[in-house]
Short mmCIF file of C-alpha atoms and ligand atoms in Angstrom, two decimals:
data_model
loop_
_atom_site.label_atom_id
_atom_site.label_comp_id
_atom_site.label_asym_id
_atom_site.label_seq_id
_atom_site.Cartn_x
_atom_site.Cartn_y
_atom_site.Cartn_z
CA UNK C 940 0.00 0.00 0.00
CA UNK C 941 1.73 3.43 -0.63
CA UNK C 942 0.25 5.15 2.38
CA UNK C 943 -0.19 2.18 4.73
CA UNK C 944 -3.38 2.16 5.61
CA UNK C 945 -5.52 -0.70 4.64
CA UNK C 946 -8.77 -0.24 1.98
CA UNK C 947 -12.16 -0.94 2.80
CA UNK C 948 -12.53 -2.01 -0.83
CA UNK C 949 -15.27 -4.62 -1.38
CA UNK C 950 -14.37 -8.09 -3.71
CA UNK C 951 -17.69 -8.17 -4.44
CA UNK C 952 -18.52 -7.20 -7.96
CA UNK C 953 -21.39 -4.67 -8.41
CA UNK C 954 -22.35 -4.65 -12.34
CA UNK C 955 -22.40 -8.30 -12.48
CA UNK C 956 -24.84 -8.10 -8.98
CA UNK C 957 -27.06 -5.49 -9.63
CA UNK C 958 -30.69 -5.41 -11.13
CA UNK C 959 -32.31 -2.56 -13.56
CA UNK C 960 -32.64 0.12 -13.74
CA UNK C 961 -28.78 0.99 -11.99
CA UNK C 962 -27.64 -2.35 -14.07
CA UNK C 963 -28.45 -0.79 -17.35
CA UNK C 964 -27.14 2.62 -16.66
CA UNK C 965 -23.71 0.79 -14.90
CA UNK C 966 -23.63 -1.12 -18.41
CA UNK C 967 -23.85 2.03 -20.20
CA UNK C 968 -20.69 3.35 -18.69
CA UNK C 969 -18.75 1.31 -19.84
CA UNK C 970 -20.17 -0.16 -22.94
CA UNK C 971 -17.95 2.38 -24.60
CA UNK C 972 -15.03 0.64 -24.07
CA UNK C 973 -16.71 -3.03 -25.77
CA UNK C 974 -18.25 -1.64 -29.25
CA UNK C 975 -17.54 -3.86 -32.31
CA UNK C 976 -15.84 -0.71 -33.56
CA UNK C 977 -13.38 0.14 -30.37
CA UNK C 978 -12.49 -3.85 -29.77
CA UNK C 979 -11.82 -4.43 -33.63
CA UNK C 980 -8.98 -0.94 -33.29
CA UNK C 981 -7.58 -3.19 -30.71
CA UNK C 982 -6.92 -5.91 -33.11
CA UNK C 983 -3.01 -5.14 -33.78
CA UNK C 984 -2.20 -4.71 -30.29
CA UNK C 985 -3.67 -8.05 -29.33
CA UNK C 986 -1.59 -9.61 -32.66
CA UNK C 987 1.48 -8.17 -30.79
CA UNK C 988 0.94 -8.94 -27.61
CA UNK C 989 0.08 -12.57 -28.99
CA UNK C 990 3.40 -12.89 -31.00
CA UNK C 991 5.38 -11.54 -28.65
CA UNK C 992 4.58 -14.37 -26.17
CA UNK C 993 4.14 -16.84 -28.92
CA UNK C 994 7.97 -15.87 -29.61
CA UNK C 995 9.01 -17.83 -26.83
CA UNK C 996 7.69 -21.09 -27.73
CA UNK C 997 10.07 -23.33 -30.03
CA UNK C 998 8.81 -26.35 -31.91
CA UNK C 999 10.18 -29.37 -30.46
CA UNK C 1000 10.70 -28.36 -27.25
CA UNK C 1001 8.46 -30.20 -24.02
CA UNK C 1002 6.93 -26.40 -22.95
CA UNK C 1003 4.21 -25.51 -20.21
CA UNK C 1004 1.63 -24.35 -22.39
CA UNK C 1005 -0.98 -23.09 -19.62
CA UNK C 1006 0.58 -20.26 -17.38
CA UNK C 1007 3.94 -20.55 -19.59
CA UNK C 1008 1.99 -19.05 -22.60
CA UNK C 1009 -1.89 -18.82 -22.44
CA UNK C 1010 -2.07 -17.46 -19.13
CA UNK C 1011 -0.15 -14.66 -20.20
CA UNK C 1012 -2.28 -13.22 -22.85
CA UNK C 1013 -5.66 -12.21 -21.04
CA UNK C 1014 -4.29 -10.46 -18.26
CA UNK C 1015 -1.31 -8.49 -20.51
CA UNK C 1016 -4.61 -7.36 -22.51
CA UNK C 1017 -7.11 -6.05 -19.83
CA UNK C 1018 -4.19 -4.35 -18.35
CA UNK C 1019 -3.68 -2.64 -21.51
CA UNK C 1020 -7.22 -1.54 -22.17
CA UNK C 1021 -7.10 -0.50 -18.37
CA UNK C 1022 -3.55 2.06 -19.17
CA UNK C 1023 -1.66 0.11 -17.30
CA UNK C 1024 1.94 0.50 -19.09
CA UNK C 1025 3.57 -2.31 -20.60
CA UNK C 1026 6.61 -2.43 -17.75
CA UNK C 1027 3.59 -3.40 -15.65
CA UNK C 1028 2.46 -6.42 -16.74
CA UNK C 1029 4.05 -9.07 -15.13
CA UNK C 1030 3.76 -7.87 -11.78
CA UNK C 1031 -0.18 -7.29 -12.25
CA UNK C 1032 -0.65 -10.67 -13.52
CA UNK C 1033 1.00 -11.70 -10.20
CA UNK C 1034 -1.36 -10.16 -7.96
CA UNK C 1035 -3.92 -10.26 -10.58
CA UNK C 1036 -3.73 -14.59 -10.65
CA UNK C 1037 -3.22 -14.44 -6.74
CA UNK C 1038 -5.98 -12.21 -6.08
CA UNK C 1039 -8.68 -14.45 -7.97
CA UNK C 1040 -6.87 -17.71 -7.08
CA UNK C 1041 -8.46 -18.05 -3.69
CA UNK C 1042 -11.35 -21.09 -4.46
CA UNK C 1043 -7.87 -23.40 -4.93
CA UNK C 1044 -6.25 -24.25 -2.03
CA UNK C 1045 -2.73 -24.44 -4.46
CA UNK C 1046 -2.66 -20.96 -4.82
CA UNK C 1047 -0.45 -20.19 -2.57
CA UNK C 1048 -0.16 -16.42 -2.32
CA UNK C 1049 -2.37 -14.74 -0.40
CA UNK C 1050 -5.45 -13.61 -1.82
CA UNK C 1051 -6.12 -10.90 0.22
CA UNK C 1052 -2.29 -9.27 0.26
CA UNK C 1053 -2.72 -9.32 -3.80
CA UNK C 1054 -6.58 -7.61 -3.79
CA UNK C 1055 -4.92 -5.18 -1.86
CA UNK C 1056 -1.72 -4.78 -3.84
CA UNK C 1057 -3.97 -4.59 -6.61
CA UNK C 1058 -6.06 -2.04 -5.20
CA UNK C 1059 -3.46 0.20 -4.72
CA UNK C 1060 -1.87 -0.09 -8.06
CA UNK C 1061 -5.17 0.98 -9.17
CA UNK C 1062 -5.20 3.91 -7.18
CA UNK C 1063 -2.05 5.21 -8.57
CA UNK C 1064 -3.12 4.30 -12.37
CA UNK C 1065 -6.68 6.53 -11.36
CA UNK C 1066 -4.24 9.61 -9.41
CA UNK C 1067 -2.10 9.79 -12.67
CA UNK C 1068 -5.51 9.92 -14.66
CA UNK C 1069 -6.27 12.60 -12.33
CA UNK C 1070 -3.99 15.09 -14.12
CA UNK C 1071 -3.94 13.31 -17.77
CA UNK C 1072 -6.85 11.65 -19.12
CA UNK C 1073 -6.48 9.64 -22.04
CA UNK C 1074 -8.72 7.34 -23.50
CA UNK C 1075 -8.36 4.29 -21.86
CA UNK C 1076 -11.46 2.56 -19.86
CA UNK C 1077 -9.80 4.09 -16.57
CA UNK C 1078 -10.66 7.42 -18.24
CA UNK C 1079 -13.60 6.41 -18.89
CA UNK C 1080 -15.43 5.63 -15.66
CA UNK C 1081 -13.69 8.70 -13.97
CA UNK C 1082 -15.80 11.03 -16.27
CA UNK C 1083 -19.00 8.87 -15.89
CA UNK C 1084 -22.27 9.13 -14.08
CA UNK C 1085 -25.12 7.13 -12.83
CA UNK C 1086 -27.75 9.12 -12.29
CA UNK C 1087 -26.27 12.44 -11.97
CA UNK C 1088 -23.28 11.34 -9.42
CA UNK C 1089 -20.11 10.31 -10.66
CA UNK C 1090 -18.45 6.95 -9.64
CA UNK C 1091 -17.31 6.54 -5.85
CA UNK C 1092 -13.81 5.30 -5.26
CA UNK C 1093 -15.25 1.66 -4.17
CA UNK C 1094 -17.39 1.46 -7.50
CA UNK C 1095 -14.71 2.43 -10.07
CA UNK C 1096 -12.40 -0.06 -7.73
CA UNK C 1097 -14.86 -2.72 -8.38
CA UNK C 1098 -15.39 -2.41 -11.69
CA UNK C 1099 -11.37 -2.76 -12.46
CA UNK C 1100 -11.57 -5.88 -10.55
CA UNK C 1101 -14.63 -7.13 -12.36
CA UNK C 1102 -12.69 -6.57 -15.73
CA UNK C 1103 -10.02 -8.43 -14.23
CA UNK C 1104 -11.52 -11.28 -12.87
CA UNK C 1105 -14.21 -11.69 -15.72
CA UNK C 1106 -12.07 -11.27 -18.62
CA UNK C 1107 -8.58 -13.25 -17.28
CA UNK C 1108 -9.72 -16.47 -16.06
CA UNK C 1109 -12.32 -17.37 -17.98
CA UNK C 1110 -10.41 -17.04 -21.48
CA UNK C 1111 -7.13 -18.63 -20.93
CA UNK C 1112 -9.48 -21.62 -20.25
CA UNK C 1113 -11.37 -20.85 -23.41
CA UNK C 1114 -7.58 -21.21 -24.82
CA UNK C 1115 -6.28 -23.75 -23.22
CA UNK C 1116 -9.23 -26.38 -22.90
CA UNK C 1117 -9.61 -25.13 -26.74
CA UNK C 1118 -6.26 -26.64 -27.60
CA UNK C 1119 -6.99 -30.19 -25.82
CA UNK C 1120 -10.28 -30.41 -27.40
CA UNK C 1121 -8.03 -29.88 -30.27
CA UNK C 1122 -5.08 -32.22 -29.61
CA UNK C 1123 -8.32 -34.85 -28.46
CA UNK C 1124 -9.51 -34.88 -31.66
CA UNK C 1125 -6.44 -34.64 -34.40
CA UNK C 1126 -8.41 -34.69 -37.57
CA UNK C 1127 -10.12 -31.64 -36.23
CA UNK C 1128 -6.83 -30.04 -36.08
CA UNK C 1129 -5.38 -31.25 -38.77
CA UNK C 1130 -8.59 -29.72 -40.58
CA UNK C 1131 -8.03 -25.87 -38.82
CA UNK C 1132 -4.39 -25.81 -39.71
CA UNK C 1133 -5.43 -26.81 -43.58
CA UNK C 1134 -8.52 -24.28 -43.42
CA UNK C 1135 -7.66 -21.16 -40.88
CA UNK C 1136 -10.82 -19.96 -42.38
CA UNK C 1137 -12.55 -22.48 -39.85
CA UNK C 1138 -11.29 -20.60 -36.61
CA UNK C 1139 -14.46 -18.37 -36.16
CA UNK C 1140 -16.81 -21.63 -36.32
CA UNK C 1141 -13.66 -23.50 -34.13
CA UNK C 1142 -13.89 -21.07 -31.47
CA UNK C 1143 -17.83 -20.72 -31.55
CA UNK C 1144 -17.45 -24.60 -30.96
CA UNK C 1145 -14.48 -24.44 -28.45
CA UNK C 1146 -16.95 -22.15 -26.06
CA UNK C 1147 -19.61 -24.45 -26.22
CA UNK C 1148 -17.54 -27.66 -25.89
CA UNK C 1149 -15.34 -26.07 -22.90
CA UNK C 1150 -18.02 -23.85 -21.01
CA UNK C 1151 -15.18 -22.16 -19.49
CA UNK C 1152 -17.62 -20.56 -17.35
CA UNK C 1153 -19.63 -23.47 -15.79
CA UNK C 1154 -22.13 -22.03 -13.98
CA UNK C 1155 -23.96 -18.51 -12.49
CA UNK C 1156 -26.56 -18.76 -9.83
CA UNK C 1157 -29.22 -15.75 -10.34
CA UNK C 1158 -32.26 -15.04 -8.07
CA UNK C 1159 -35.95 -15.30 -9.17
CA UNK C 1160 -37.18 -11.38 -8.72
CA UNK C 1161 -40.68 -12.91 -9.29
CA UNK C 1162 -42.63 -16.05 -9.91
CA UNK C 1163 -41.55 -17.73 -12.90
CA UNK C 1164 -43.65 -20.89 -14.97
CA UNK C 1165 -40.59 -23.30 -16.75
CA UNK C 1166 -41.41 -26.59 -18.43
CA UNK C 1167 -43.95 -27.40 -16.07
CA UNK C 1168 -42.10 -26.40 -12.75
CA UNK C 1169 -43.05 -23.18 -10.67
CA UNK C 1170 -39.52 -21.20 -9.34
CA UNK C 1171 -40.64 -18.89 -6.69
CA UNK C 1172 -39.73 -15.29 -6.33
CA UNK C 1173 -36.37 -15.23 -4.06
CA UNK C 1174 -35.50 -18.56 -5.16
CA UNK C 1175 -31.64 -19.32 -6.17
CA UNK C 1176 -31.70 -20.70 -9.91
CA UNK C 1177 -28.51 -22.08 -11.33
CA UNK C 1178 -27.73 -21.98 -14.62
CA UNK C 1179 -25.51 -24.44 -15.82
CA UNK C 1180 -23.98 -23.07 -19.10
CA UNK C 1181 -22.07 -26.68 -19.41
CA UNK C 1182 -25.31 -28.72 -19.76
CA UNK C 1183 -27.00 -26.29 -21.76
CA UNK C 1184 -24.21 -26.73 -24.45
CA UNK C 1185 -24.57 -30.21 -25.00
CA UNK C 1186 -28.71 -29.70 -24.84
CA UNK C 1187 -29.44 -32.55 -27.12
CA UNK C 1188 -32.88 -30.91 -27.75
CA UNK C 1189 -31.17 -28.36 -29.21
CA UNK C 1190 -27.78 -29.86 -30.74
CA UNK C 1191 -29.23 -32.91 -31.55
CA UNK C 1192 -27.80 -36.34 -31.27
CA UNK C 1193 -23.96 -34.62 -32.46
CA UNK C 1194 -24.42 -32.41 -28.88
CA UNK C 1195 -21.52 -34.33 -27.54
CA UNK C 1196 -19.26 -34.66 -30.63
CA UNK C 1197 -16.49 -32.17 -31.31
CA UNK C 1198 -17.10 -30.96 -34.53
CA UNK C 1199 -15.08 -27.38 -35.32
CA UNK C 1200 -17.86 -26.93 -38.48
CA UNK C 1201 -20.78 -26.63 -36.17
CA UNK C 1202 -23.35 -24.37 -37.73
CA UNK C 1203 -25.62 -23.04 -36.18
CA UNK C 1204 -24.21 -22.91 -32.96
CA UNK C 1205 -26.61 -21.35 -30.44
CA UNK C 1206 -24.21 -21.90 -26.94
CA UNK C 1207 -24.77 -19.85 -24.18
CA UNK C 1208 -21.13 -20.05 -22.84
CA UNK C 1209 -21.52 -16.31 -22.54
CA UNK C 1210 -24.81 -16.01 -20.88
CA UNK C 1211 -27.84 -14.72 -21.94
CA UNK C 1212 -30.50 -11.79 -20.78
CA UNK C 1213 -29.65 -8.63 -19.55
CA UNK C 1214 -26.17 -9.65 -17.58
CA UNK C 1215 -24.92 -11.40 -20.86
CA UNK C 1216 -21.21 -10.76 -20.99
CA UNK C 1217 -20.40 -7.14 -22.08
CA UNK C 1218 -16.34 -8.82 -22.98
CA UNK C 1219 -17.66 -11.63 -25.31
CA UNK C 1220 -16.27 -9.59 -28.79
CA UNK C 1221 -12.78 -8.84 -26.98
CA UNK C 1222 -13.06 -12.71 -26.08
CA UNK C 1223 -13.71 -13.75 -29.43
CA UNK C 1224 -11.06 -11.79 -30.92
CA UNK C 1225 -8.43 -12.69 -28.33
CA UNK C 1226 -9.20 -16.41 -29.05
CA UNK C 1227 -9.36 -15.84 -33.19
CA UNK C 1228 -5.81 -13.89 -33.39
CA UNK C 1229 -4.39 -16.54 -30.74
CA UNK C 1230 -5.31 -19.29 -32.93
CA UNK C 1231 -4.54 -17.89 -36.05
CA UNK C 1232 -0.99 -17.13 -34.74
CA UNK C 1233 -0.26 -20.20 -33.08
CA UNK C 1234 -1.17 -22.06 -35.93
CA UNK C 1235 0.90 -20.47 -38.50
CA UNK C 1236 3.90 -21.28 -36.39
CA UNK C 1237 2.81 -24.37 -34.91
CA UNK C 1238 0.66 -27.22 -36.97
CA UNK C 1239 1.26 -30.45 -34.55
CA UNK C 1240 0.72 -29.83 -30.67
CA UNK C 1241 1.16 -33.11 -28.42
CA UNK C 1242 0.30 -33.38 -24.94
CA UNK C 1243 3.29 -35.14 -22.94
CA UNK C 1244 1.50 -35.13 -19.72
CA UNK C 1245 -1.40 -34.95 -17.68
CA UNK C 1246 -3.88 -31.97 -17.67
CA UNK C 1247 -4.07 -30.66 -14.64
CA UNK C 1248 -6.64 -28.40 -13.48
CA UNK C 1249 -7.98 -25.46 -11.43
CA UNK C 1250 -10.24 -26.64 -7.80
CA UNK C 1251 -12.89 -23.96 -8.84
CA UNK C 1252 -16.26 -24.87 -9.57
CA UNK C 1253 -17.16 -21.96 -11.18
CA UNK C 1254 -14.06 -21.27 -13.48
CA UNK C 1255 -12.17 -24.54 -13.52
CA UNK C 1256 -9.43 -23.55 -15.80
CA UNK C 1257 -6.08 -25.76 -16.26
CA UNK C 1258 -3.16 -25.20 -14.08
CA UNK C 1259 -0.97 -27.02 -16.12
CA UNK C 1260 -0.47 -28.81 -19.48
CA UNK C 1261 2.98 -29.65 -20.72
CA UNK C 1262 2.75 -29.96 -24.21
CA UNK C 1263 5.16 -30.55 -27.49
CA UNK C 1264 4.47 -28.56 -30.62
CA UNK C 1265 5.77 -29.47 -33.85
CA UNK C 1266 6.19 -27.56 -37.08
CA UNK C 1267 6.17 -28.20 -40.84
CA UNK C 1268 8.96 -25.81 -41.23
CA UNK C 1269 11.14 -27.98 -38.97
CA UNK C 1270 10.23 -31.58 -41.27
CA UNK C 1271 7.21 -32.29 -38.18
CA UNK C 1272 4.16 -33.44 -39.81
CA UNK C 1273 0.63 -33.00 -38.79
CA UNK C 1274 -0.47 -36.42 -37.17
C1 LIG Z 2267 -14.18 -16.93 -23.02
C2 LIG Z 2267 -14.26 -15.87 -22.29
C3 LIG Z 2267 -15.47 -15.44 -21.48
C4 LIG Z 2267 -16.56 -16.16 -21.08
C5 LIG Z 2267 -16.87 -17.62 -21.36
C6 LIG Z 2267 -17.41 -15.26 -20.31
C7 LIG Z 2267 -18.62 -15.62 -19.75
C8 LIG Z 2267 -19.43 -14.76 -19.05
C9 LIG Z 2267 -20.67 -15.13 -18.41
C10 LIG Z 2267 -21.27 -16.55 -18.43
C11 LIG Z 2267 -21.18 -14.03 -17.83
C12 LIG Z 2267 -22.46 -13.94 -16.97
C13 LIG Z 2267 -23.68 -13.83 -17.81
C14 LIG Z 2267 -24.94 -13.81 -16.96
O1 LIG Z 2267 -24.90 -13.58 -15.75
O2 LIG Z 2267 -26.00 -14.05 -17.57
C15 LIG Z 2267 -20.26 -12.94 -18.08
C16 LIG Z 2267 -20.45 -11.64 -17.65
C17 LIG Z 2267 -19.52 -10.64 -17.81
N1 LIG Z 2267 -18.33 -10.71 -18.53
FE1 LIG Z 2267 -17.64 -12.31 -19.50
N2 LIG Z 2267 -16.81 -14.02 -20.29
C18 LIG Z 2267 -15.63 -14.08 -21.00
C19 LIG Z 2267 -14.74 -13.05 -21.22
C20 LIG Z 2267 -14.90 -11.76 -20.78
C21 LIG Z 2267 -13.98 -10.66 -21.05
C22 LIG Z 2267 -12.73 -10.76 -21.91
C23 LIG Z 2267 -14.46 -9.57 -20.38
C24 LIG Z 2267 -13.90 -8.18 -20.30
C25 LIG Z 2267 -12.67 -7.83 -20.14
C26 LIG Z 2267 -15.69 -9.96 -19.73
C27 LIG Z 2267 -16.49 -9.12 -18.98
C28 LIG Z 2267 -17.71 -9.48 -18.43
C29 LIG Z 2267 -18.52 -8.57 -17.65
C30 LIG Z 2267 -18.18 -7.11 -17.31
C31 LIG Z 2267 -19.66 -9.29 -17.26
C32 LIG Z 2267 -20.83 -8.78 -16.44
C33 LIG Z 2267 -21.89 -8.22 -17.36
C34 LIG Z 2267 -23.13 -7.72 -16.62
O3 LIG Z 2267 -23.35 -8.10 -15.47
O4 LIG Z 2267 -23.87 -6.95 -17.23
N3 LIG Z 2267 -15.92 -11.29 -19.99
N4 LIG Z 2267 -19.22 -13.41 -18.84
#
């Protein structure tokens, strides 16, 4: 902390926890920063940051693939579109992955050390926007207003660590589960690295195979009729994304097949209704120019060990994967 006092600063998300009308205008704020327009401009500096960690994986060579390359991607992103500068990154994905990394007991850093660490990096990033806006989503939410009052400090602090934790997490697993379902089924690979053209379908399929969000428990704010069975106002629903996505009623009898061709593909790995998630384009593009990178360089990827993955219920992303990749260019064929 720079001043050494601790911050009352709450974990506890408030756009993702809040009902109309304050959801909708909270949305508006920053919807700004999500249009088709503003996340395709960001297009060449996800390429870059891609590459640049793609740089330091050689064909050949047993590699960590999860938190040795995936892992890094998300977080060096969402930092960006918050300002944070580029000397930053590594240290926020620290205390970004040990903030979040509390629902698995492996995590060993302290969760509550890196919210705060966290918290006061943000502070600094929001006093040097303080004399110098710019145009990043910081910026942003400093100039807005709900409802005639600007932001408090504990909302705009929540809403960095919503973007953090809602955009990180959940698509390195998109990524990384992605690239099993991939290595799981070869001639499904072998197909995207003939056909890049696919990866748009691929990754429409990879979100509804993967689910990398399993689950979100919402409250009935009245009494609802569904298939027969009455849920009462006040009562916890769950809604399990994962089952949804292999709905045979609605994929039919190929719901549990991998097939990267899937059209039409209505999944709701990104929610649906009012909270549907505001990051889903930045997600999508993240995932297209990650696959279309990695498999220009790479066109064989090999697991040489088990899959090991997150304790989290909700977000139960892989810890680790050590993997081989191969590459025409060095006389590796596709299997
Ligand atoms: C593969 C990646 C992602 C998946 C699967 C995913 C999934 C979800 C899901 C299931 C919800 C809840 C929907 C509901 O309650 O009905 C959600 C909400 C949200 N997501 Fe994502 N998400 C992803 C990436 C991102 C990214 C990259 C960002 C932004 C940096 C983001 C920001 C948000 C926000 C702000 C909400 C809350 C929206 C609201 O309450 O109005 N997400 N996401």
């Amino acid at each position: 902390m720079p001043d050494g006092k601790p911050r009352t600063v709450s974990p506890r998300p408030m756009l993702i926890t809040t009902d109309p009308p304050r959801h909708k205008a909270l949305r508006q704020l920053i919807s700004k920063g999500f249009t088709p327009k503003h996340i395709s401009a960001m297009e060449p500096d996800v390429r870059a940051i891609v590459r640049s960690v793609l740089d330091s994986a050689k064909p050949g060579i047993e590699l960590e693939y999860a938190e040795g390359i995936v892992a890094k991607i998300p977080v060096r992103i969402i930092a960006d579109l918050l300002g944070a500068p580029a000397e930053d990154w590594e240290q926020f994905r620290a205390w970004s992955d040990a903030s979040v990394g509390s629902a698995d007991p492996d995590v060993k850093l302290s969760s509550q050390e890196a919210f705060g660490a966290l918290t006061a990096y943000f502070r600094q990033l929001i006093d040097l926007r303080e004399q110098n806006r710019t145009n990043d989503l910081i910026s942003i939410l400093m100039d807005a207003e709900v409802e005639g009052e600007s932001l408090s400090h504990d909302e705009l602090m929540s809403f960095l660590h919503l973007l953090l934790v809602a955009g990180n997490e959940t698509t390195r697993n998109l990524i990384a589960l992605g690239t099993v379902a991939l290595i799981n089924h070869p001639e499904q690979l072998r197909m995207l690295v003939h056909d890049p053209s696919l990866i748009p379908t691929a990754i429409e399929e990879m979100l509804r195979y993967v689910s990398p969000v399993t689950h979100m428990t919402r409250w009935a704010t009245e009494d609802v009729d569904l298939r027969g069975k009455t849920i009462k106002k006040g009562q916890a629903v769950v809604l399990l994304y994962g089952a949804a996505n292999r709905d045979e009623e609605v994929f039919g009898d190929t719901a549990e097949q991998f097939d990267i061709t899937r059209r039409p593909n209505p999944h709701l790995a990104f929610g649906t209704g009012e909270h549907a998630c505001l990051g889903l384009s930045l997600a999508r593009l993240e995932a297209r120019v990650f696959f279309e990178e990695f498999l220009a360089r790479f066109d064989r990827v090999e697991l040489t060990g088990e899959v090991l993955r997150m304790r989290s219920t909700m977000v139960p992303g892989v810890r680790t994967m050590h993997v081989r990749l191969g590459s025409a260019n060095e006389g590796a064929a596709v299997r």
